[in-house]
Coordinates of C-alpha atoms in Angstrom, one line a residue:
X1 CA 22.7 37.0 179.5
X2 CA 22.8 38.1 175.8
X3 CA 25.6 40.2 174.6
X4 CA 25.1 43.3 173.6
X5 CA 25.7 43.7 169.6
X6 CA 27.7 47.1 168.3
X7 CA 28.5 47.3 164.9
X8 CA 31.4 49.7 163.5
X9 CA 31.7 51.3 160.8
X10 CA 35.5 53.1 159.6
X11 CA 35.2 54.7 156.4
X12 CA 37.6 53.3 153.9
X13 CA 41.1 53.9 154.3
X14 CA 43.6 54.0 157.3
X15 CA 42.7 57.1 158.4
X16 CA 40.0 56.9 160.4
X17 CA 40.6 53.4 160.9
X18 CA 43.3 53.4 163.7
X19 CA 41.1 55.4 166.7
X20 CA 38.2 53.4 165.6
X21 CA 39.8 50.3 166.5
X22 CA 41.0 51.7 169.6
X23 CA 37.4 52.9 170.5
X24 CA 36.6 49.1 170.0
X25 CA 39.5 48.1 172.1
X26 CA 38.5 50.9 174.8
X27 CA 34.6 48.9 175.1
X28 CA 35.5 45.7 175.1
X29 CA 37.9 45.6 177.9
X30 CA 35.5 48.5 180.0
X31 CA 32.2 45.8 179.9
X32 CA 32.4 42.1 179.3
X33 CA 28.8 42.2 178.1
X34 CA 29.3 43.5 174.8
X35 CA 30.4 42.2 171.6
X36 CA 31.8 44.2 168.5
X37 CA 31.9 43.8 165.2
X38 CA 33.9 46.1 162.8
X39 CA 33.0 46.0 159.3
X40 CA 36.4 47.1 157.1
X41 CA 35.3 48.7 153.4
X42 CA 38.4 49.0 151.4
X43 CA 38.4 51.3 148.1
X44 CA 38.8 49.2 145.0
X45 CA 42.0 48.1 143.0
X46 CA 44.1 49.2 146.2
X47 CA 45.7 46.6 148.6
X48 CA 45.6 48.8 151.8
X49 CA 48.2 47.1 153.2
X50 CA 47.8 48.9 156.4
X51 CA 44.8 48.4 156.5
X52 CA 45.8 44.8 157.7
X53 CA 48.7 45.7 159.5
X54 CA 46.4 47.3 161.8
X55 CA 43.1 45.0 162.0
X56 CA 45.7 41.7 162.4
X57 CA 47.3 43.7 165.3
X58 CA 44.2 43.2 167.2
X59 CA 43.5 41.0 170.4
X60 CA 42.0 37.8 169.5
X61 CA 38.7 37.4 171.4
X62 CA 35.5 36.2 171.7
X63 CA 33.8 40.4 172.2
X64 CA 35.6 41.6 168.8
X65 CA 35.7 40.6 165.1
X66 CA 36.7 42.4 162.0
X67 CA 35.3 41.6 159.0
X68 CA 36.6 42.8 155.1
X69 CA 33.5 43.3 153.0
X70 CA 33.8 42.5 149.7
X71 CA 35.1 44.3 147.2
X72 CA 32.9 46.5 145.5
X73 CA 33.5 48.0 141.3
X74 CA 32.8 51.9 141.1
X75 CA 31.3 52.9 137.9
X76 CA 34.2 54.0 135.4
X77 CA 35.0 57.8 135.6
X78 CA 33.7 58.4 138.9
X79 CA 35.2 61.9 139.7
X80 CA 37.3 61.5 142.6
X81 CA 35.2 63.3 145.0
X82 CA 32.0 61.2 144.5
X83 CA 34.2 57.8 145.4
X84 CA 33.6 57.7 148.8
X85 CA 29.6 58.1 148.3
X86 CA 29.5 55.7 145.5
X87 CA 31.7 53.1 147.7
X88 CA 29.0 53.6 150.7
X89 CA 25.8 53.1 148.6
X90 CA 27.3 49.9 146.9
X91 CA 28.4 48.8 150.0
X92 CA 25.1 48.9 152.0
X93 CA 23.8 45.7 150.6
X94 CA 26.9 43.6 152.0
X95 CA 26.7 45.7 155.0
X96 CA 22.9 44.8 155.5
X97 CA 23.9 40.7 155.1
X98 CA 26.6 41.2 157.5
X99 CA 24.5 42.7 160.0
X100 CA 21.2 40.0 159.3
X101 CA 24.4 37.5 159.8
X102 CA 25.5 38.3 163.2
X103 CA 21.8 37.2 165.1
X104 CA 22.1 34.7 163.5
X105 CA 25.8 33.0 164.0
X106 CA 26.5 29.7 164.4
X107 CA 28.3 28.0 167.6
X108 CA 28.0 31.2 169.5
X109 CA 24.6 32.1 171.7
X110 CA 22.9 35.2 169.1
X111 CA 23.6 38.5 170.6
X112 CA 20.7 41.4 170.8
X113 CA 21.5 44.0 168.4
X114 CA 21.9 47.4 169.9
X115 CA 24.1 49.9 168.4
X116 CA 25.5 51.3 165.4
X117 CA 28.5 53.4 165.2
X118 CA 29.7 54.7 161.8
X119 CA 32.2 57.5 161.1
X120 CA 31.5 60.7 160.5
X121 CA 31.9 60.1 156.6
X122 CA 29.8 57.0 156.5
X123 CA 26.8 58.7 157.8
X124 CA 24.5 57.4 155.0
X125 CA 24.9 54.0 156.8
X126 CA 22.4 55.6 159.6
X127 CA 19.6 53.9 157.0
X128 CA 21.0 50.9 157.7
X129 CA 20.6 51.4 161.7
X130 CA 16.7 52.0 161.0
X131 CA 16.0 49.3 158.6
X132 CA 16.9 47.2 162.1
X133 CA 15.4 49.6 164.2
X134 CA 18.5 50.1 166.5
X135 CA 20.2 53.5 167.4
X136 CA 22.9 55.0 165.1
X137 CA 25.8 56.7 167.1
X138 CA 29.0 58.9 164.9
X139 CA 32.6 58.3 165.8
X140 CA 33.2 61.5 164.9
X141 CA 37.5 61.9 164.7
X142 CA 38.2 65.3 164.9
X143 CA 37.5 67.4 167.9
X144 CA 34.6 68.9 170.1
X145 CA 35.3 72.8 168.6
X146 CA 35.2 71.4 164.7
X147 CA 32.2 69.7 165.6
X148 CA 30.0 72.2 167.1
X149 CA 31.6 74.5 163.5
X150 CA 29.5 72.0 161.3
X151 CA 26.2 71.7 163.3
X152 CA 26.3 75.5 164.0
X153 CA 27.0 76.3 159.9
X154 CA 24.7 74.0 158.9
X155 CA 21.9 75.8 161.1
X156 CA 23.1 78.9 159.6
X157 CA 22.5 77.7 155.8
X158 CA 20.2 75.7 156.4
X159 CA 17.4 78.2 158.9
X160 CA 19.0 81.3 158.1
X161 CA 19.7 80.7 154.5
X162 CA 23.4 81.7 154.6
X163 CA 25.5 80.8 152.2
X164 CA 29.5 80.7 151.2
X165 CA 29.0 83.8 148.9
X166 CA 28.2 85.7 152.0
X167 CA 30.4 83.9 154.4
X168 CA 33.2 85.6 152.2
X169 CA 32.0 89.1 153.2
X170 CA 32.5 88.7 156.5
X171 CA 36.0 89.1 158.6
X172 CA 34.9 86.3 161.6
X173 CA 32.0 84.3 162.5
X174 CA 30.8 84.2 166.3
X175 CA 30.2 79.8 166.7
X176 CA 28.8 78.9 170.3
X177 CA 31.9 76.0 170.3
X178 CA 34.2 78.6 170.4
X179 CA 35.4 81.1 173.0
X180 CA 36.5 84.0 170.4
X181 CA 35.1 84.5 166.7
X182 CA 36.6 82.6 164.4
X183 CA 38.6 84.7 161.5
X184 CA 36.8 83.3 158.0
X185 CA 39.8 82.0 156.8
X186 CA 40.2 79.7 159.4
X187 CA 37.1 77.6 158.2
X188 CA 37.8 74.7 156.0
X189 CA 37.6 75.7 152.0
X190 CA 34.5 73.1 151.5
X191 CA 32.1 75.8 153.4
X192 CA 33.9 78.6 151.0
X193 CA 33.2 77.0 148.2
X194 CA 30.0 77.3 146.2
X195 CA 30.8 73.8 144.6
X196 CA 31.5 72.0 147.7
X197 CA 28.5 73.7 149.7
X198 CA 26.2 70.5 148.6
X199 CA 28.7 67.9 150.3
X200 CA 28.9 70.1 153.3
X201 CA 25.1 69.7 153.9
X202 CA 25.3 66.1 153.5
X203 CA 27.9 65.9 155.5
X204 CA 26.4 68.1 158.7
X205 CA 23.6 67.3 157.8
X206 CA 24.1 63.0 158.3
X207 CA 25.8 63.9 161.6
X208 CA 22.3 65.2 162.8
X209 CA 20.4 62.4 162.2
X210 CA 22.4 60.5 164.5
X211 CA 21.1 59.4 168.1
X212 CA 24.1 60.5 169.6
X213 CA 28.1 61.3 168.9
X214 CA 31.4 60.0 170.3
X215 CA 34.3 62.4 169.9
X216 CA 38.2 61.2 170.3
X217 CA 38.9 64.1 172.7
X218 CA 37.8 65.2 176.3
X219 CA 36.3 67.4 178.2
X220 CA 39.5 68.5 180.3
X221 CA 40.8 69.9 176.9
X222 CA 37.5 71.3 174.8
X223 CA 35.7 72.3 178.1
X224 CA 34.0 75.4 176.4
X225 CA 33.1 73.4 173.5
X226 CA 31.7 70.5 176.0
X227 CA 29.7 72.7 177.8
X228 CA 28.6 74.7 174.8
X229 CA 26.5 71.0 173.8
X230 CA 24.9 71.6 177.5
X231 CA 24.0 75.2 177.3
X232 CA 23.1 76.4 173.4
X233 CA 19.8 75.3 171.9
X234 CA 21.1 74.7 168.8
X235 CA 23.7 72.1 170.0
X236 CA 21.7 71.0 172.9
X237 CA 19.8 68.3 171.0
X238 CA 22.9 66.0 170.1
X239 CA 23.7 63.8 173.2
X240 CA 28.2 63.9 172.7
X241 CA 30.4 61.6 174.5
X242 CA 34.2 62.9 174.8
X243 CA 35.8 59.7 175.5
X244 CA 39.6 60.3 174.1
X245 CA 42.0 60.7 173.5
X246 CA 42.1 57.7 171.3
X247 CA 45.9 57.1 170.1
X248 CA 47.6 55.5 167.3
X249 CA 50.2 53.1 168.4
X250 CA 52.3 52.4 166.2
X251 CA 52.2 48.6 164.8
X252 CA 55.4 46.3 165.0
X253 CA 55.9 45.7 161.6
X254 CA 55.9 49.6 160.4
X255 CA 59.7 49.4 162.4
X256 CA 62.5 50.7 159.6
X257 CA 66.4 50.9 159.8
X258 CA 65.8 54.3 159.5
X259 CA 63.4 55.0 162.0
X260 CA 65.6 52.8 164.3
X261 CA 68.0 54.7 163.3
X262 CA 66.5 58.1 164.3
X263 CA 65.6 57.5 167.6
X264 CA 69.3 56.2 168.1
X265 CA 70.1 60.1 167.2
X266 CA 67.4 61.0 169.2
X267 CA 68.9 59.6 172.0
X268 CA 72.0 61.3 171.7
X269 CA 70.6 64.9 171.7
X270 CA 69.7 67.5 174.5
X271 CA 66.2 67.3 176.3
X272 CA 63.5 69.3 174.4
X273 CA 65.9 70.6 172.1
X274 CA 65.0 69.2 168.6
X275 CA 62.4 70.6 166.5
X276 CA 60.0 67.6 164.4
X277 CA 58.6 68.7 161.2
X278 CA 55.7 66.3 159.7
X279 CA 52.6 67.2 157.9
X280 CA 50.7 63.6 158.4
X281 CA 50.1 61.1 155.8
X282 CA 48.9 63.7 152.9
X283 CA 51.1 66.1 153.7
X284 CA 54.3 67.3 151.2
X285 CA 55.1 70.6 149.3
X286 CA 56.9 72.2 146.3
X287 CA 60.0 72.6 145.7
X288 CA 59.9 76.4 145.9
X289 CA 58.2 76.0 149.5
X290 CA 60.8 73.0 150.6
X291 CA 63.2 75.5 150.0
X292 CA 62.0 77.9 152.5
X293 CA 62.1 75.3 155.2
X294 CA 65.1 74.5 154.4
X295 CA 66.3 77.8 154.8
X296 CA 64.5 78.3 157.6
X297 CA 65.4 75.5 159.9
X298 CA 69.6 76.5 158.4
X299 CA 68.9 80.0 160.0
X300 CA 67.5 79.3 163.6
X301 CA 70.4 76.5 163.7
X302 CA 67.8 74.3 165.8
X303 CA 68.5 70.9 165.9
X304 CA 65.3 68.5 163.7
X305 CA 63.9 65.8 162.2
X306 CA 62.3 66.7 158.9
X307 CA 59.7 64.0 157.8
X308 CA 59.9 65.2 153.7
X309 CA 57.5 63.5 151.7
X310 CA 57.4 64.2 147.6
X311 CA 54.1 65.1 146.5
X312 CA 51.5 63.2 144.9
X313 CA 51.2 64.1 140.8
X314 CA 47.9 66.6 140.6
X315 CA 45.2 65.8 140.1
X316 CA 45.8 61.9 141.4
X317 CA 43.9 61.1 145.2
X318 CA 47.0 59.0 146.2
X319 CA 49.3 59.6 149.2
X320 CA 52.8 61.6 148.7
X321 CA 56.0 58.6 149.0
X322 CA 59.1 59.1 149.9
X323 CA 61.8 60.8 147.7
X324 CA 65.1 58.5 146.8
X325 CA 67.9 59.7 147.6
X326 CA 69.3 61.8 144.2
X327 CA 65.8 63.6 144.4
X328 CA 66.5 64.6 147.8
X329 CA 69.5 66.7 147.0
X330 CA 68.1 68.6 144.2
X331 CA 65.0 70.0 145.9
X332 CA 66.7 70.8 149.1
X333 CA 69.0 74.4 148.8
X334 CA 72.5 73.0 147.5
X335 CA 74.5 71.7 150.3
X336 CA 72.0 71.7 152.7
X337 CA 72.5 68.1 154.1
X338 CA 76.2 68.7 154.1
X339 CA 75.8 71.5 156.2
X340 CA 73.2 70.1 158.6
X341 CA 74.2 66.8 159.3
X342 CA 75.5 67.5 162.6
X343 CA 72.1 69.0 163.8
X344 CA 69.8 67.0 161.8
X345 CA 67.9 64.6 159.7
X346 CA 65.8 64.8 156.9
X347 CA 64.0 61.8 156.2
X348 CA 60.9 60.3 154.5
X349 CA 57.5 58.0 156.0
X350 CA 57.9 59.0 160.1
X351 CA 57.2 57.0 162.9
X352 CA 55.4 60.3 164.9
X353 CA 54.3 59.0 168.1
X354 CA 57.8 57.3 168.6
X355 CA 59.3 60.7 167.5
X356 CA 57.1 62.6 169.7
X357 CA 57.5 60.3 172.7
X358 CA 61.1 61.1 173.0
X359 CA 62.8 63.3 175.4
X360 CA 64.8 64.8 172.8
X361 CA 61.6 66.1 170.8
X362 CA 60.8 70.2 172.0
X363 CA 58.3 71.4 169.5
X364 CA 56.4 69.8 166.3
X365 CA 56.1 71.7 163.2
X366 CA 52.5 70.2 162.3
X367 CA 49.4 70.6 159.9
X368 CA 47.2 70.2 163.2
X369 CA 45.5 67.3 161.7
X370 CA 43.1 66.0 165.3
X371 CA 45.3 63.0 165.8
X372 CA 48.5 64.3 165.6
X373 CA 47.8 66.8 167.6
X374 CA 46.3 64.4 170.5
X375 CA 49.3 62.6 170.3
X376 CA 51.0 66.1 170.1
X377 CA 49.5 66.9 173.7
X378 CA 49.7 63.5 175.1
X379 CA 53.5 63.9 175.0
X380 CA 53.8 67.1 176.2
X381 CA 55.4 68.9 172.9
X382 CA 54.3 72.1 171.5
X383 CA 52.9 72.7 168.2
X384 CA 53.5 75.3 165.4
X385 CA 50.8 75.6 163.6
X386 CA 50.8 75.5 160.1
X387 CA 47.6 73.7 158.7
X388 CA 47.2 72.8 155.0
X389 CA 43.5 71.3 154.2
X390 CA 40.4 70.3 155.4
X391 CA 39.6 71.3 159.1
X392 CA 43.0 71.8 159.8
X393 CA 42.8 75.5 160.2
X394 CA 40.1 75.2 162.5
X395 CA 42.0 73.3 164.7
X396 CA 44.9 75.4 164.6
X397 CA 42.7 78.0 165.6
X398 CA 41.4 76.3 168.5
X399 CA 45.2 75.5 169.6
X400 CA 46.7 78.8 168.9
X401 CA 44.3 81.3 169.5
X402 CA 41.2 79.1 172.5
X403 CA 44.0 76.9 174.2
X404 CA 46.9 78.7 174.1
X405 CA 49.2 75.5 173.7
X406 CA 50.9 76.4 169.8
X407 CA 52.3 79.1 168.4
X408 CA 51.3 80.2 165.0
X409 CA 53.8 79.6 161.6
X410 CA 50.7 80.0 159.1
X411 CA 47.1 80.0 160.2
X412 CA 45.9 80.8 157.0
X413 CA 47.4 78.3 154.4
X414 CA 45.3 76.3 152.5
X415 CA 46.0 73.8 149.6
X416 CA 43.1 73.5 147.6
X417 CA 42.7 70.4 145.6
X418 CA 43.9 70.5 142.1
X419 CA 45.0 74.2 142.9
X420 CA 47.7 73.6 145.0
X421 CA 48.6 76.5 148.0
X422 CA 47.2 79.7 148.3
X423 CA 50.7 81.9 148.9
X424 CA 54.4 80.7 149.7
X425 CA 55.8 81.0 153.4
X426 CA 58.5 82.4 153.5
X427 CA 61.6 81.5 155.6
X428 CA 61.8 84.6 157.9
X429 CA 58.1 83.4 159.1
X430 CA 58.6 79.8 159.6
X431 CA 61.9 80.3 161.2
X432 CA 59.6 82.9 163.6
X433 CA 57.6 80.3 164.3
X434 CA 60.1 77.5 165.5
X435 CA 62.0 80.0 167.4
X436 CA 59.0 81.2 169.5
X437 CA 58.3 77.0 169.6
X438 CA 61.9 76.3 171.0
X439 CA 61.2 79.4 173.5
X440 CA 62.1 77.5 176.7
X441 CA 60.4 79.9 178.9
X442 CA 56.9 80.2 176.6
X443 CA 54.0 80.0 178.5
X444 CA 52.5 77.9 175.8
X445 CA 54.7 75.4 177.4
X446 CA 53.8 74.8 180.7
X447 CA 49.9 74.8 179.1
X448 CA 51.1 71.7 177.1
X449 CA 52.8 69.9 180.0
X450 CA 49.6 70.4 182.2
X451 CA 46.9 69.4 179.6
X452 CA 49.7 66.3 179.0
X453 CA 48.8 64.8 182.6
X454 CA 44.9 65.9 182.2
X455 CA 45.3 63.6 179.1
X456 CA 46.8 60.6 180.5
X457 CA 44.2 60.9 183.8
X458 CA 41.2 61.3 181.7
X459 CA 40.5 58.0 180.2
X460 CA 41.4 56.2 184.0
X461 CA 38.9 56.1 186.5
X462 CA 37.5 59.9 187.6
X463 CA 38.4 61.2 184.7
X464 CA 35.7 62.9 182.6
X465 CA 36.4 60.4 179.0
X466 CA 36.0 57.5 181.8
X467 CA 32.9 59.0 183.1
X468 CA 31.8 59.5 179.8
X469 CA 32.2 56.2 178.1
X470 CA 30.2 54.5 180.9
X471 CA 27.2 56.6 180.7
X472 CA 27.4 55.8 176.6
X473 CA 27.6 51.8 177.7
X474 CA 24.9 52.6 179.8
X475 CA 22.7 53.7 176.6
X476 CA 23.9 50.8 174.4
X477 CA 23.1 48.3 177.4
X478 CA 19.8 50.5 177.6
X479 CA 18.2 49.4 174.4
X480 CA 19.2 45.7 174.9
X481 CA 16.6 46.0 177.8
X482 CA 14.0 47.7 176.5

């Protein structure tokens, strides 16, 4: 019998990248009669090392192949939100050779081509799908909620003729994905934004022309927003598959002295007593607002592992790096390491999941970004919300407010591109937050441990992501047939 062709694909960058390839991972090995293909777009003039770390870390096998388009040159002076659609569009003609290849490869019997799945940032890509007349499915990586925030909004501007001018009068906005209204400051700045407001209706507006959407979360976590796809007309439409949660191991060669090193500490410390603080790969601060954390974690005498990152100089879309040493001790309060190096570390690039994993770990200080806080849940570890850009509020929200498993450090914080934060947290409120985390007896606790073990049952068979993924094979396998 023919194999069934799927073709992927992660928007550029390791981002998205990581629970793409485990989506891959999580077909092939479900149905033998398929056969992927993930095309990788890299942004010019970088060498996205990790990129390879992670596509190289895959299983050699007949049902899945990565391929690296070529490299494409950007116009000079593209402004740095424009890169991304200007990588797509010059990438579509490599992408549509790639794709006329693959029915036509040699030493292998040709597959029938039945699927496309592109991220949720790639959605111009869906032209692509009907130039070959095949289905075009979104791996859409943040959560259920977030989703049903975008389709509902872009209803909203788009039948109702709201805009972000009048979103601003309001306190809350009632969305069918959510169980309570959500405050206006918890929506992402690019819907507050008169400037951004074309990009958000691209953006929704590609994830509706899609056949159908696969979320990395599941239903035993975001049942309201599940069932709110079922049961309001304007979501009904969208066929969604939950089928995560879709983790990030860790690859081999990211090991460090130091992060060896950590979990060596880890393993001499209490159960559940340290605090982690990490604000994902984008995530750093000021100095004035280091200093509050600083102060913070000295005052609640909790024992942690601070991932502190130095930010990126504004202005530049590049990652923050880690400070050397002599930096280190000049934006952290004088003495500071001297005084906490019984209790804790402070230390740059984190291996979170490792981190996470550990017995020792009680509570993550996080920016609610959808994978960390997957793995966050996985491992049974609390959050403390404080979110810092894109939907990252929203999701904070939803963990704080709709799931009860976080407590709240600063639901309202945004950095704005180029503008940097919208207020300083101040030490009496963080160290709030990590002592309600720590709370041994918190409710919010024994919510986490529970959805834990609904998240490691889900994906096996029973399980709603397991039920979920073979009814989306069953579509795939469908249009082979027909």
């Amino acid at each position: 019998m023919k194999k069934a062709e799927v073709v992927i694909i992660p928007s550029p960058g390791v981002g998205h990248l990581v629970s793409t390839l485990e989506f891959a991972k999580l077909l092939i090995n479900r149905d033998n009669r398929l056969r992927i293909t993930i095309l990788v777009i890299k942004f010019p003039h970088t060498t996205d090392d990790d990129v390879d770390v992670y596509t190289k870390s895959l299983p050699i096998s007949d049902s899945l192949q990565v391929i690296n388009l070529p490299e494409c040159s950007l116009p000079p002076n593209t402004e740095p939100r424009f890169v991304m659609n200007a990588l797509l569009e010059a990438q579509k003609p490599n992408v549509k050779q790639a794709v006329s290849n693959l029915t036509t490869r040699e030493g292998q019997p040709p597959g029938h081509l039945a699927a496309f799945v592109v991220d949720m940032f790639c959605t111009t890509m869906i032209d692509i799908a009907k130039e070959f007349s095949i289905p075009a499915l979104i791996f859409f990586t943040s959560g259920v909620a977030f989703l049903g925030l975008m389709l509902h909004l872009h209803t909203l501007f788009e039948r109702d003729n709201i805009d972000s001018t009048q979103l601003l009068q309001q306190n809350e906005v009632a969305i069918p994905s959510f169980a309570n209204s959500i405050p206006i400051n918890s929506l992402p700045s690019f819907l507050l934004h008169k400037e951004y407001e074309s990009f958000f209706m691209n953006f929704a507006g590609g994830i509706k022309k899609a056949n159908a959407i696969i979320v990395n979360s599941f239903e035993e976590l975001e049942s309201h927003a599940v069932q709110s796809f079922f049961s309001h007309p304007d979501l009904a439409e969208l066929p969604v598959y939950p089928v995560g949660p879709l983790l990030n191991p860790e690859p081999k060669t990211k090991g460090t002295d130091e992060s060896d090193d950590i979990i060596k500490w880890l393993d001499d410390q209490p159960p559940s007593s340290v605090v982690f603080l990490c604000f994902g790969s984008r995530g750093s601060f000021d100095e004035d607002q280091v200093k509050e954390i600083a102060h913070a974690i000295e005052n609640c005498g909790a024992r942690f592992v601070w991932s502190l990152r130095k930010p990126s100089p504004k202005g530049i879309m590049v990652s923050p790096s880690d400070y050397p040493l002599s930096d280190l001790e000049s934006v952290l309060p004088e003495g500071f390491l001297d005084r906490t190096t019984g209790i804790g570390r402070v230390i740059g690039w984190a291996q979170q999941a490792q981190i996470l994993a550990h017995p020792a770990t009680g509570g993550f200080v996080s920016h609610c970004g959808w994978n960390s806080t997957l793995e966050s849940i996985y491992f049974g570890v609390p959050i403390a919300a404080w979110p810092l850009y894109a939907e990252q509020q929203a999701n904070a929200f939803e963990l704080v407010c709709e799931l009860k498993i976080g407590v709240e450090i600063a639901l309202d914080y945004k950095v704005g591109f180029n503008e940097g934060p919208n207020y300083l947290v101040t030490a009496d409120k963080i160290e709030r937050g990590i002592r309600n985390l720590l709370d041994k007896d918190g409710e919010f606790r024994k919510k986490v441990i529970e959805m834990s073990e609904k998240s490691k049952k889900t994906l096996l068979e029973g399980g709603s992501s397991y039920t979920y993924l073979g009814h989306l094979i069953d579509y795939i396998m469908n249009q082979v047939s027909n």
